[in-house]
PDB file of C-alpha atoms in Angstrom:
ATOM      1  CA  MET A   1      24.884  17.132  13.788  1.00 49.00           C
ATOM      2  CA  LEU A   2      23.419  15.269  16.738  1.00 48.00           C
ATOM      3  CA  VAL A   3      25.607  17.629  18.866  1.00 43.00           C
ATOM      4  CA  ARG A   4      24.189  20.253  17.239  1.00 48.00           C
ATOM      5  CA  SER A   5      20.283  18.864  17.383  1.00 55.00           C
ATOM      6  CA  ARG A   6      21.828  18.866  21.435  1.00 61.00           C
ATOM      7  CA  LEU A   7      22.535  22.477  22.073  1.00 53.00           C
ATOM      8  CA  PHE A   8      20.082  23.780  20.257  1.00 51.00           C
ATOM      9  CA  ALA A   9      17.069  21.425  22.422  1.00 60.00           C
ATOM     10  CA  LEU A  10      19.339  22.708  25.138  1.00 62.00           C
ATOM     11  CA  LEU A  11      19.266  26.340  24.227  1.00 59.00           C
ATOM     12  CA  PHE A  12      15.629  26.573  23.337  1.00 57.00           C
ATOM     13  CA  ALA A  13      15.011  24.973  26.362  1.00 66.00           C
ATOM     14  CA  ALA A  14      17.036  27.906  28.656  1.00 66.00           C
ATOM     15  CA  LEU A  15      14.763  30.614  26.461  1.00 61.00           C
ATOM     16  CA  THR A  16      11.713  29.374  27.704  1.00 66.00           C
ATOM     17  CA  THR A  17      12.895  28.593  31.150  1.00 71.00           C
ATOM     18  CA  SER A  18      14.432  32.138  31.288  1.00 67.00           C
ATOM     19  CA  ALA A  19      10.777  33.801  29.864  1.00 65.00           C
ATOM     20  CA  TRP A  20       8.943  31.019  32.881  1.00 63.00           C
ATOM     21  CA  ILE A  21      11.340  32.812  35.650  1.00 70.00           C
ATOM     22  CA  VAL A  22      10.918  36.020  34.644  1.00 68.00           C
ATOM     23  CA  LEU A  23       6.872  35.675  34.669  1.00 65.00           C
ATOM     24  CA  TRP A  24       7.237  33.831  37.893  1.00 68.00           C
ATOM     25  CA  MET A  25       9.159  37.085  39.168  1.00 68.00           C
ATOM     26  CA  TRP A  26       7.148  39.349  37.963  1.00 61.00           C
ATOM     27  CA  ASP A  27       4.252  37.768  39.871  1.00 63.00           C
ATOM     28  CA  GLY A  28       5.306  37.900  42.478  1.00 64.00           C
ATOM     29  CA  GLY A  29       6.609  41.654  43.097  1.00 61.00           C
ATOM     30  CA  PRO A  30       5.252  44.721  43.929  1.00 55.00           C
ATOM     31  CA  TYR A  31       4.232  45.171  39.991  1.00 56.00           C
ATOM     32  CA  ALA A  32       2.474  42.186  39.670  1.00 57.00           C
ATOM     33  CA  ARG A  33      -1.063  43.746  39.058  1.00 57.00           C
ATOM     34  CA  TYR A  34       0.579  45.447  35.616  1.00 55.00           C
ATOM     35  CA  LEU A  35       0.671  41.978  34.565  1.00 58.00           C
ATOM     36  CA  ARG A  36      -2.532  41.886  34.434  1.00 56.00           C
ATOM     37  CA  HIS A  37      -5.756  44.276  34.462  1.00 51.00           C
ATOM     38  CA  ALA A  38      -4.317  47.447  36.109  1.00 50.00           C
ATOM     39  CA  SER A  39      -3.356  50.327  34.230  1.00 52.00           C
ATOM     40  CA  TRP A  40       0.717  50.783  33.157  1.00 50.00           C
ATOM     41  CA  THR A  41       0.292  54.588  33.407  1.00 52.00           C
ATOM     42  CA  GLU A  42      -0.451  53.843  37.259  1.00 55.00           C
ATOM     43  CA  LEU A  43       3.729  53.892  37.587  1.00 54.00           C
ATOM     44  CA  PRO A  44       4.695  56.735  38.952  1.00 52.00           C
ATOM     45  CA  LEU A  45       7.819  57.816  36.120  1.00 53.00           C
ATOM     46  CA  LEU A  46       5.219  56.605  33.408  1.00 53.00           C
ATOM     47  CA  GLY A  47       2.029  58.464  34.907  1.00 54.00           C
ATOM     48  CA  ALA A  48       4.144  61.540  34.777  1.00 55.00           C
ATOM     49  CA  ILE A  49       4.875  60.871  31.083  1.00 54.00           C
ATOM     50  CA  CYS A  50       1.329  60.272  29.875  1.00 54.00           C
ATOM     51  CA  ARG A  51       0.257  63.457  31.840  1.00 55.00           C
ATOM     52  CA  GLU A  52       2.654  65.315  29.659  1.00 56.00           C
ATOM     53  CA  VAL A  53       2.654  64.028  26.021  1.00 56.00           C
ATOM     54  CA  PRO A  54      -0.779  63.325  24.769  1.00 52.00           C
ATOM     55  CA  GLY A  55      -1.706  60.294  24.083  1.00 53.00           C
ATOM     56  CA  ALA A  56       0.783  58.831  25.355  1.00 52.00           C
ATOM     57  CA  SER A  57      -1.382  56.849  27.501  1.00 55.00           C
ATOM     58  CA  VAL A  58      -2.624  54.595  24.983  1.00 57.00           C
ATOM     59  CA  THR A  59       0.158  54.536  23.475  1.00 61.00           C
ATOM     60  CA  LEU A  60       2.491  53.312  26.387  1.00 61.00           C
ATOM     61  CA  ALA A  61      -0.293  51.203  27.629  1.00 61.00           C
ATOM     62  CA  ALA A  62      -0.511  49.110  24.142  1.00 62.00           C
ATOM     63  CA  LEU A  63       3.435  48.836  24.159  1.00 66.00           C
ATOM     64  CA  LEU A  64       3.632  47.524  27.434  1.00 66.00           C
ATOM     65  CA  HIS A  65       0.780  45.432  27.086  1.00 68.00           C
ATOM     66  CA  SER A  66       2.403  43.614  24.227  1.00 69.00           C
ATOM     67  CA  ALA A  67       5.681  42.906  26.036  1.00 71.00           C
ATOM     68  CA  ALA A  68       3.683  41.118  28.731  1.00 74.00           C
ATOM     69  CA  TRP A  69       1.631  39.471  25.977  1.00 75.00           C
ATOM     70  CA  LEU A  70       5.096  38.764  24.567  1.00 78.00           C
ATOM     71  CA  LEU A  71       6.367  37.581  27.363  1.00 77.00           C
ATOM     72  CA  MET A  72       3.795  34.986  28.081  1.00 78.00           C
ATOM     73  CA  ILE A  73       3.414  33.843  24.656  1.00 78.00           C
ATOM     74  CA  ALA A  74       7.006  33.111  24.889  1.00 77.00           C
ATOM     75  CA  ALA A  75       6.841  30.550  28.207  1.00 77.00           C
ATOM     76  CA  MET A  76       3.272  29.215  27.295  1.00 78.00           C
ATOM     77  CA  MET A  77       3.635  28.909  22.654  1.00 80.00           C
ATOM     78  CA  LEU A  78       7.092  28.432  21.767  1.00 78.00           C
ATOM     79  CA  PRO A  79       7.092  24.998  23.494  1.00 79.00           C
ATOM     80  CA  THR A  80       4.415  23.707  21.489  1.00 81.00           C
ATOM     81  CA  ALA A  81       6.364  25.023  18.044  1.00 84.00           C
ATOM     82  CA  PHE A  82       9.966  23.544  18.853  1.00 84.00           C
ATOM     83  CA  PRO A  83       9.043  20.635  16.448  1.00 86.00           C
ATOM     84  CA  LEU A  84       8.272  22.460  14.079  1.00 89.00           C
ATOM     85  CA  LEU A  85      11.634  25.097  14.628  1.00 88.00           C
ATOM     86  CA  ASP A  86      13.817  21.838  14.480  1.00 87.00           C
ATOM     87  CA  THR A  87      12.595  20.495  11.982  1.00 90.00           C
ATOM     88  CA  PHE A  88      13.454  23.810  10.008  1.00 92.00           C
ATOM     89  CA  ARG A  89      16.390  24.230  11.231  1.00 88.00           C
ATOM     90  CA  ARG A  90      18.025  20.821  10.064  1.00 87.00           C
ATOM     91  CA  MET A  91      16.236  21.217   6.969  1.00 89.00           C
ATOM     92  CA  THR A  92      18.547  24.709   6.433  1.00 89.00           C
ATOM     93  CA  SER A  93      21.276  23.478   8.676  1.00 85.00           C
ATOM     94  CA  LYS A  94      23.219  23.200   5.159  1.00 86.00           C
ATOM     95  CA  ARG A  95      22.762  27.225   4.444  1.00 87.00           C
ATOM     96  CA  GLU A  96      25.061  29.610   6.060  1.00 86.00           C
ATOM     97  CA  ASN A  97      22.295  31.833   6.548  1.00 89.00           C
ATOM     98  CA  TRP A  98      20.090  29.387   8.934  1.00 89.00           C
ATOM     99  CA  ARG A  99      20.134  31.222  11.697  1.00 89.00           C
ATOM    100  CA  THR A 100      18.572  33.892  10.275  1.00 93.00           C
ATOM    101  CA  LEU A 101      16.578  32.172   8.830  1.00 93.00           C
ATOM    102  CA  LEU A 102      15.811  30.557  12.037  1.00 91.00           C
ATOM    103  CA  ALA A 103      15.475  33.796  13.595  1.00 92.00           C
ATOM    104  CA  PHE A 104      12.809  34.973  10.763  1.00 94.00           C
ATOM    105  CA  LEU A 105      10.896  32.099  11.141  1.00 94.00           C
ATOM    106  CA  ILE A 106      10.317  32.952  15.176  1.00 91.00           C
ATOM    107  CA  VAL A 107       9.939  36.764  14.496  1.00 92.00           C
ATOM    108  CA  GLY A 108       7.139  35.321  11.995  1.00 94.00           C
ATOM    109  CA  TYR A 109       5.590  33.475  14.696  1.00 92.00           C
ATOM    110  CA  ALA A 110       5.965  35.838  17.368  1.00 89.00           C
ATOM    111  CA  THR A 111       4.021  38.771  15.400  1.00 92.00           C
ATOM    112  CA  ALA A 112       1.196  36.775  14.612  1.00 92.00           C
ATOM    113  CA  TRP A 113       0.587  36.043  18.332  1.00 89.00           C
ATOM    114  CA  ALA A 114       1.849  39.800  19.041  1.00 86.00           C
ATOM    115  CA  LEU A 115      -1.601  40.680  16.431  1.00 88.00           C
ATOM    116  CA  PHE A 116      -3.696  38.604  18.485  1.00 87.00           C
ATOM    117  CA  GLY A 117      -2.557  40.122  21.603  1.00 81.00           C
ATOM    118  CA  LEU A 118      -3.719  43.588  20.543  1.00 80.00           C
ATOM    119  CA  VAL A 119      -7.338  42.808  19.299  1.00 83.00           C
ATOM    120  CA  VAL A 120      -7.546  40.327  22.742  1.00 79.00           C
ATOM    121  CA  HIS A 121      -6.470  43.572  25.019  1.00 75.00           C
ATOM    122  CA  GLY A 122      -8.268  45.901  22.651  1.00 76.00           C
ATOM    123  CA  PHE A 123     -11.397  44.084  23.430  1.00 78.00           C
ATOM    124  CA  ASP A 124     -10.733  42.824  26.911  1.00 72.00           C
ATOM    125  CA  ALA A 125     -10.011  47.242  27.979  1.00 71.00           C
ATOM    126  CA  ALA A 126     -12.975  47.625  25.411  1.00 74.00           C
ATOM    127  CA  LEU A 127     -15.482  45.280  27.689  1.00 72.00           C
ATOM    128  CA  HIS A 128     -14.318  47.016  31.015  1.00 67.00           C
ATOM    129  CA  ARG A 129     -14.398  50.587  29.741  1.00 73.00           C
ATOM    130  CA  VAL A 130     -18.079  49.599  28.946  1.00 72.00           C
ATOM    131  CA  ALA A 131     -18.205  47.828  32.615  1.00 66.00           C
ATOM    132  CA  ASP A 132     -17.228  50.334  34.263  1.00 69.00           C
ATOM    133  CA  GLN A 133     -20.001  52.569  32.533  1.00 73.00           C
ATOM    134  CA  LEU A 134     -22.526  50.278  33.350  1.00 67.00           C
ATOM    135  CA  PRO A 135     -22.852  49.124  37.360  1.00 64.00           C
ATOM    136  CA  THR A 136     -25.394  46.526  36.348  1.00 63.00           C
ATOM    137  CA  LEU A 137     -22.559  45.156  33.996  1.00 59.00           C
ATOM    138  CA  LEU A 138     -20.041  44.915  36.367  1.00 57.00           C
ATOM    139  CA  ALA A 139     -22.179  43.063  39.033  1.00 58.00           C
ATOM    140  CA  ASP A 140     -22.390  40.545  37.009  1.00 62.00           C
ATOM    141  CA  GLY A 141     -19.306  40.017  35.037  1.00 65.00           C
ATOM    142  CA  TRP A 142     -19.333  36.519  36.328  1.00 71.00           C
ATOM    143  CA  LEU A 143     -21.518  35.875  32.920  1.00 78.00           C
ATOM    144  CA  ILE A 144     -18.901  37.562  30.802  1.00 77.00           C
ATOM    145  CA  GLY A 145     -16.423  34.607  32.674  1.00 79.00           C
ATOM    146  CA  ALA A 146     -19.242  31.911  32.356  1.00 84.00           C
ATOM    147  CA  ALA A 147     -19.658  32.332  28.605  1.00 85.00           C
ATOM    148  CA  MET A 148     -15.650  32.462  28.022  1.00 86.00           C
ATOM    149  CA  VAL A 149     -15.009  28.958  29.483  1.00 89.00           C
ATOM    150  CA  ALA A 150     -17.963  28.115  28.023  1.00 92.00           C
ATOM    151  CA  LEU A 151     -17.456  29.148  24.274  1.00 92.00           C
ATOM    152  CA  ALA A 152     -13.946  27.300  25.265  1.00 91.00           C
ATOM    153  CA  GLY A 153     -15.350  24.295  26.346  1.00 93.00           C
ATOM    154  CA  VAL A 154     -17.698  23.867  22.438  1.00 94.00           C
ATOM    155  CA  TYR A 155     -14.499  25.100  20.750  1.00 94.00           C
ATOM    156  CA  GLN A 156     -13.005  21.912  21.917  1.00 93.00           C
ATOM    157  CA  PHE A 157     -15.408  19.516  19.939  1.00 93.00           C
ATOM    158  CA  SER A 158     -15.056  21.891  16.680  1.00 92.00           C
ATOM    159  CA  SER A 159     -14.070  20.956  13.045  1.00 91.00           C
ATOM    160  CA  LEU A 160     -11.790  24.022  13.101  1.00 92.00           C
ATOM    161  CA  LYS A 161     -10.152  23.213  16.167  1.00 92.00           C
ATOM    162  CA  HIS A 162      -8.881  20.059  14.902  1.00 89.00           C
ATOM    163  CA  ARG A 163      -8.072  20.908  11.040  1.00 91.00           C
ATOM    164  CA  CYS A 164      -5.598  23.637  12.861  1.00 91.00           C
ATOM    165  CA  LEU A 165      -4.116  21.006  14.918  1.00 89.00           C
ATOM    166  CA  ASP A 166      -3.839  18.626  12.146  1.00 88.00           C
ATOM    167  CA  LYS A 167      -1.475  21.376  10.278  1.00 88.00           C
ATOM    168  CA  CYS A 168       0.491  22.410  13.819  1.00 85.00           C
ATOM    169  CA  GLY A 169       1.121  18.570  14.361  1.00 82.00           C
ATOM    170  CA  SER A 170       2.970  17.797  11.402  1.00 85.00           C
ATOM    171  CA  PRO A 171       5.634  20.195  10.620  1.00 87.00           C
ATOM    172  CA  LEU A 172       7.200  19.195   8.014  1.00 89.00           C
ATOM    173  CA  MET A 173       4.563  18.785   5.860  1.00 90.00           C
ATOM    174  CA  PHE A 174       3.494  21.967   6.982  1.00 91.00           C
ATOM    175  CA  ILE A 175       7.368  23.394   6.200  1.00 92.00           C
ATOM    176  CA  THR A 176       6.973  21.672   2.691  1.00 90.00           C
ATOM    177  CA  GLU A 177       3.875  23.405   2.056  1.00 89.00           C
ATOM    178  CA  HIS A 178       4.861  26.508   2.714  1.00 87.00           C
ATOM    179  CA  TRP A 179       9.219  26.614   2.280  1.00 86.00           C
ATOM    180  CA  ARG A 180      10.694  26.679  -1.478  1.00 84.00           C
ATOM    181  CA  GLY A 181      13.827  28.479  -0.245  1.00 79.00           C
ATOM    182  CA  ARG A 182      13.960  31.007  -3.584  1.00 83.00           C
ATOM    183  CA  SER A 183      12.858  33.994  -0.823  1.00 87.00           C
ATOM    184  CA  ALA A 184      14.784  32.987   1.841  1.00 89.00           C
ATOM    185  CA  ARG A 185      13.559  35.187   4.456  1.00 92.00           C
ATOM    186  CA  ARG A 186      10.411  36.288   3.414  1.00 93.00           C
ATOM    187  CA  GLU A 187       9.086  32.357   2.470  1.00 94.00           C
ATOM    188  CA  SER A 188      10.852  31.880   6.439  1.00 94.00           C
ATOM    189  CA  PHE A 189       9.093  35.124   8.052  1.00 96.00           C
ATOM    190  CA  LEU A 190       6.101  33.685   5.797  1.00 95.00           C
ATOM    191  CA  LEU A 191       5.905  30.534   7.195  1.00 94.00           C
ATOM    192  CA  GLY A 192       6.965  31.723  10.967  1.00 94.00           C
ATOM    193  CA  MET A 193       3.503  33.329  10.537  1.00 95.00           C
ATOM    194  CA  SER A 194       1.369  31.270   8.837  1.00 95.00           C
ATOM    195  CA  HIS A 195       2.242  28.785  12.030  1.00 93.00           C
ATOM    196  CA  GLY A 196       1.252  31.197  14.370  1.00 93.00           C
ATOM    197  CA  ALA A 197      -2.110  31.356  12.519  1.00 94.00           C
ATOM    198  CA  PHE A 198      -2.815  27.775  12.526  1.00 94.00           C
ATOM    199  CA  CYS A 199      -1.809  27.834  16.600  1.00 91.00           C
ATOM    200  CA  ILE A 200      -3.943  30.167  17.006  1.00 92.00           C
ATOM    201  CA  GLY A 201      -6.478  28.849  15.339  1.00 92.00           C
ATOM    202  CA  CYS A 202      -5.639  25.561  17.943  1.00 90.00           C
ATOM    203  CA  CYS A 203      -5.454  27.716  21.487  1.00 88.00           C
ATOM    204  CA  TRP A 204      -7.648  31.336  20.812  1.00 90.00           C
ATOM    205  CA  ALA A 205      -9.724  29.708  23.552  1.00 89.00           C
ATOM    206  CA  LEU A 206      -8.434  28.470  26.032  1.00 86.00           C
ATOM    207  CA  MET A 207      -6.447  31.430  25.759  1.00 83.00           C
ATOM    208  CA  LEU A 208      -9.228  33.663  26.454  1.00 81.00           C
ATOM    209  CA  LEU A 209      -9.343  31.637  29.395  1.00 80.00           C
ATOM    210  CA  MET A 210      -6.095  34.039  30.363  1.00 74.00           C
ATOM    211  CA  PHE A 211      -8.508  36.690  30.904  1.00 69.00           C
ATOM    212  CA  ALA A 212     -11.420  35.284  32.733  1.00 65.00           C
ATOM    213  CA  VAL A 213      -8.898  33.512  35.409  1.00 62.00           C
ATOM    214  CA  GLY A 214      -6.559  36.580  35.466  1.00 56.00           C
ATOM    215  CA  THR A 215      -4.093  37.257  32.480  1.00 53.00           C
ATOM    216  CA  GLY A 216      -0.999  36.883  34.445  1.00 54.00           C
ATOM    217  CA  SER A 217      -1.694  34.280  36.642  1.00 64.00           C
ATOM    218  CA  VAL A 218       1.573  32.136  36.241  1.00 68.00           C
ATOM    219  CA  GLY A 219      -0.260  28.658  37.525  1.00 69.00           C
ATOM    220  CA  TRP A 220      -3.066  29.185  35.117  1.00 72.00           C
ATOM    221  CA  MET A 221      -0.837  30.284  32.374  1.00 75.00           C
ATOM    222  CA  LEU A 222       1.475  26.556  33.472  1.00 75.00           C
ATOM    223  CA  ALA A 223      -1.422  24.366  32.828  1.00 78.00           C
ATOM    224  CA  LEU A 224      -2.650  25.737  29.842  1.00 79.00           C
ATOM    225  CA  GLY A 225       1.023  25.651  28.909  1.00 78.00           C
ATOM    226  CA  ALA A 226       1.058  21.998  29.232  1.00 79.00           C
ATOM    227  CA  ILE A 227      -1.626  20.961  27.603  1.00 84.00           C
ATOM    228  CA  MET A 228      -1.468  22.688  24.221  1.00 82.00           C
ATOM    229  CA  ALA A 229       2.024  21.349  24.369  1.00 80.00           C
ATOM    230  CA  ALA A 230       0.655  18.196  24.374  1.00 82.00           C
ATOM    231  CA  GLU A 231      -2.009  18.539  22.106  1.00 84.00           C
ATOM    232  CA  LYS A 232       0.382  19.382  19.504  1.00 82.00           C
ATOM    233  CA  ASN A 233       3.688  17.000  20.654  1.00 78.00           C
ATOM    234  CA  PHE A 234       2.346  14.020  21.347  1.00 78.00           C
ATOM    235  CA  ARG A 235      -0.046  11.393  19.671  1.00 79.00           C
ATOM    236  CA  TRP A 236      -1.953  10.789  22.662  1.00 81.00           C
ATOM    237  CA  GLY A 237      -2.525  14.739  23.279  1.00 80.00           C
ATOM    238  CA  ARG A 238      -5.460  14.624  20.745  1.00 81.00           C
ATOM    239  CA  LEU A 239      -7.131  12.750  23.279  1.00 86.00           C
ATOM    240  CA  ILE A 240      -7.351  15.633  25.762  1.00 88.00           C
ATOM    241  CA  GLY A 241      -9.851  17.718  23.453  1.00 87.00           C
ATOM    242  CA  LYS A 242     -12.824  16.091  24.622  1.00 90.00           C
ATOM    243  CA  PRO A 243     -13.005  15.771  28.362  1.00 92.00           C
ATOM    244  CA  LEU A 244     -11.179  19.514  28.466  1.00 92.00           C
ATOM    245  CA  GLY A 245     -14.186  20.514  26.306  1.00 92.00           C
ATOM    246  CA  VAL A 246     -16.724  18.331  28.917  1.00 94.00           C
ATOM    247  CA  ALA A 247     -14.706  19.628  32.376  1.00 93.00           C
ATOM    248  CA  LEU A 248     -14.716  23.466  30.897  1.00 92.00           C
ATOM    249  CA  ILE A 249     -18.557  23.187  29.499  1.00 94.00           C
ATOM    250  CA  ALA A 250     -19.352  21.443  32.906  1.00 94.00           C
ATOM    251  CA  TRP A 251     -17.273  24.835  34.936  1.00 90.00           C
ATOM    252  CA  SER A 252     -18.892  27.284  33.499  1.00 90.00           C
ATOM    253  CA  VAL A 253     -22.538  25.224  33.848  1.00 91.00           C
ATOM    254  CA  TRP A 254     -21.501  25.467  37.772  1.00 89.00           C
ATOM    255  CA  ILE A 255     -20.271  29.108  37.567  1.00 84.00           C
ATOM    256  CA  VAL A 256     -24.157  30.280  36.589  1.00 85.00           C
ATOM    257  CA  ALA A 257     -25.752  27.824  39.166  1.00 87.00           C
ATOM    258  CA  ARG A 258     -23.559  29.209  41.698  1.00 82.00           C
ATOM    259  CA  HIS A 259     -24.044  33.059  41.211  1.00 74.00           C
ATOM    260  CA  ALA A 260     -27.614  32.336  40.533  1.00 72.00           C
ATOM    261  CA  HIS A 261     -28.297  29.804  44.413  1.00 66.00           C
ATOM    262  CA  ILE A 262     -26.863  32.926  45.803  1.00 61.00           C
ATOM    263  CA  ALA A 263     -29.073  35.647  44.003  1.00 55.00           C
TER     264      ALA A 263
END
């Protein structure tokens, strides 16, 4: 059992490390802009496909942004979910299909984050389209960034964040509340989705900072991932929230003051 636990931890670490390496290589390569806000359809081959196939541009962009988003989630959020995955693995280890159940759990978790990613990317795309049509909004885009930073700061003090954090920080209790093992595969998938939903409840405001500072910034992803992992997996992590909230609010005030001074 101990050997299996260590092997699982090593494989999990290898998966997470691989995701970070891919992101780092992508961010340092010639296509780094496609990890952020640039259009995927600017690529030579993809652009040709989009010109020939009606509606391909929107569909292709959505699929590729989703793939990039899931890669970020694998790097940032899977480490925060390790206690849940390891606890579930130990609870189901006597079942012959425990690997399948664990896979359904991970897919459910990823599905919740993928849906959130589609919503956020859709909102981000709509906001950029509006900004392109309104030069004044584009010129004052810093206001949007300041508002997002302030929102993330205020959310650190909300009761909803702390209720979600309590759920994410108690993997054994969470599993016993949401998994009975009767319809094992379906319950495993729904368990993953439920846990993903509570993780989103903890972290959505911090994840929005990715759009304020630049989606795909590996440095910011490392910082935010470390903060979210500490909040969920360590007792002292709960002490991070309020100082972080104060720092984010102060940052938003600094952004406003800086641009007001320039104006």
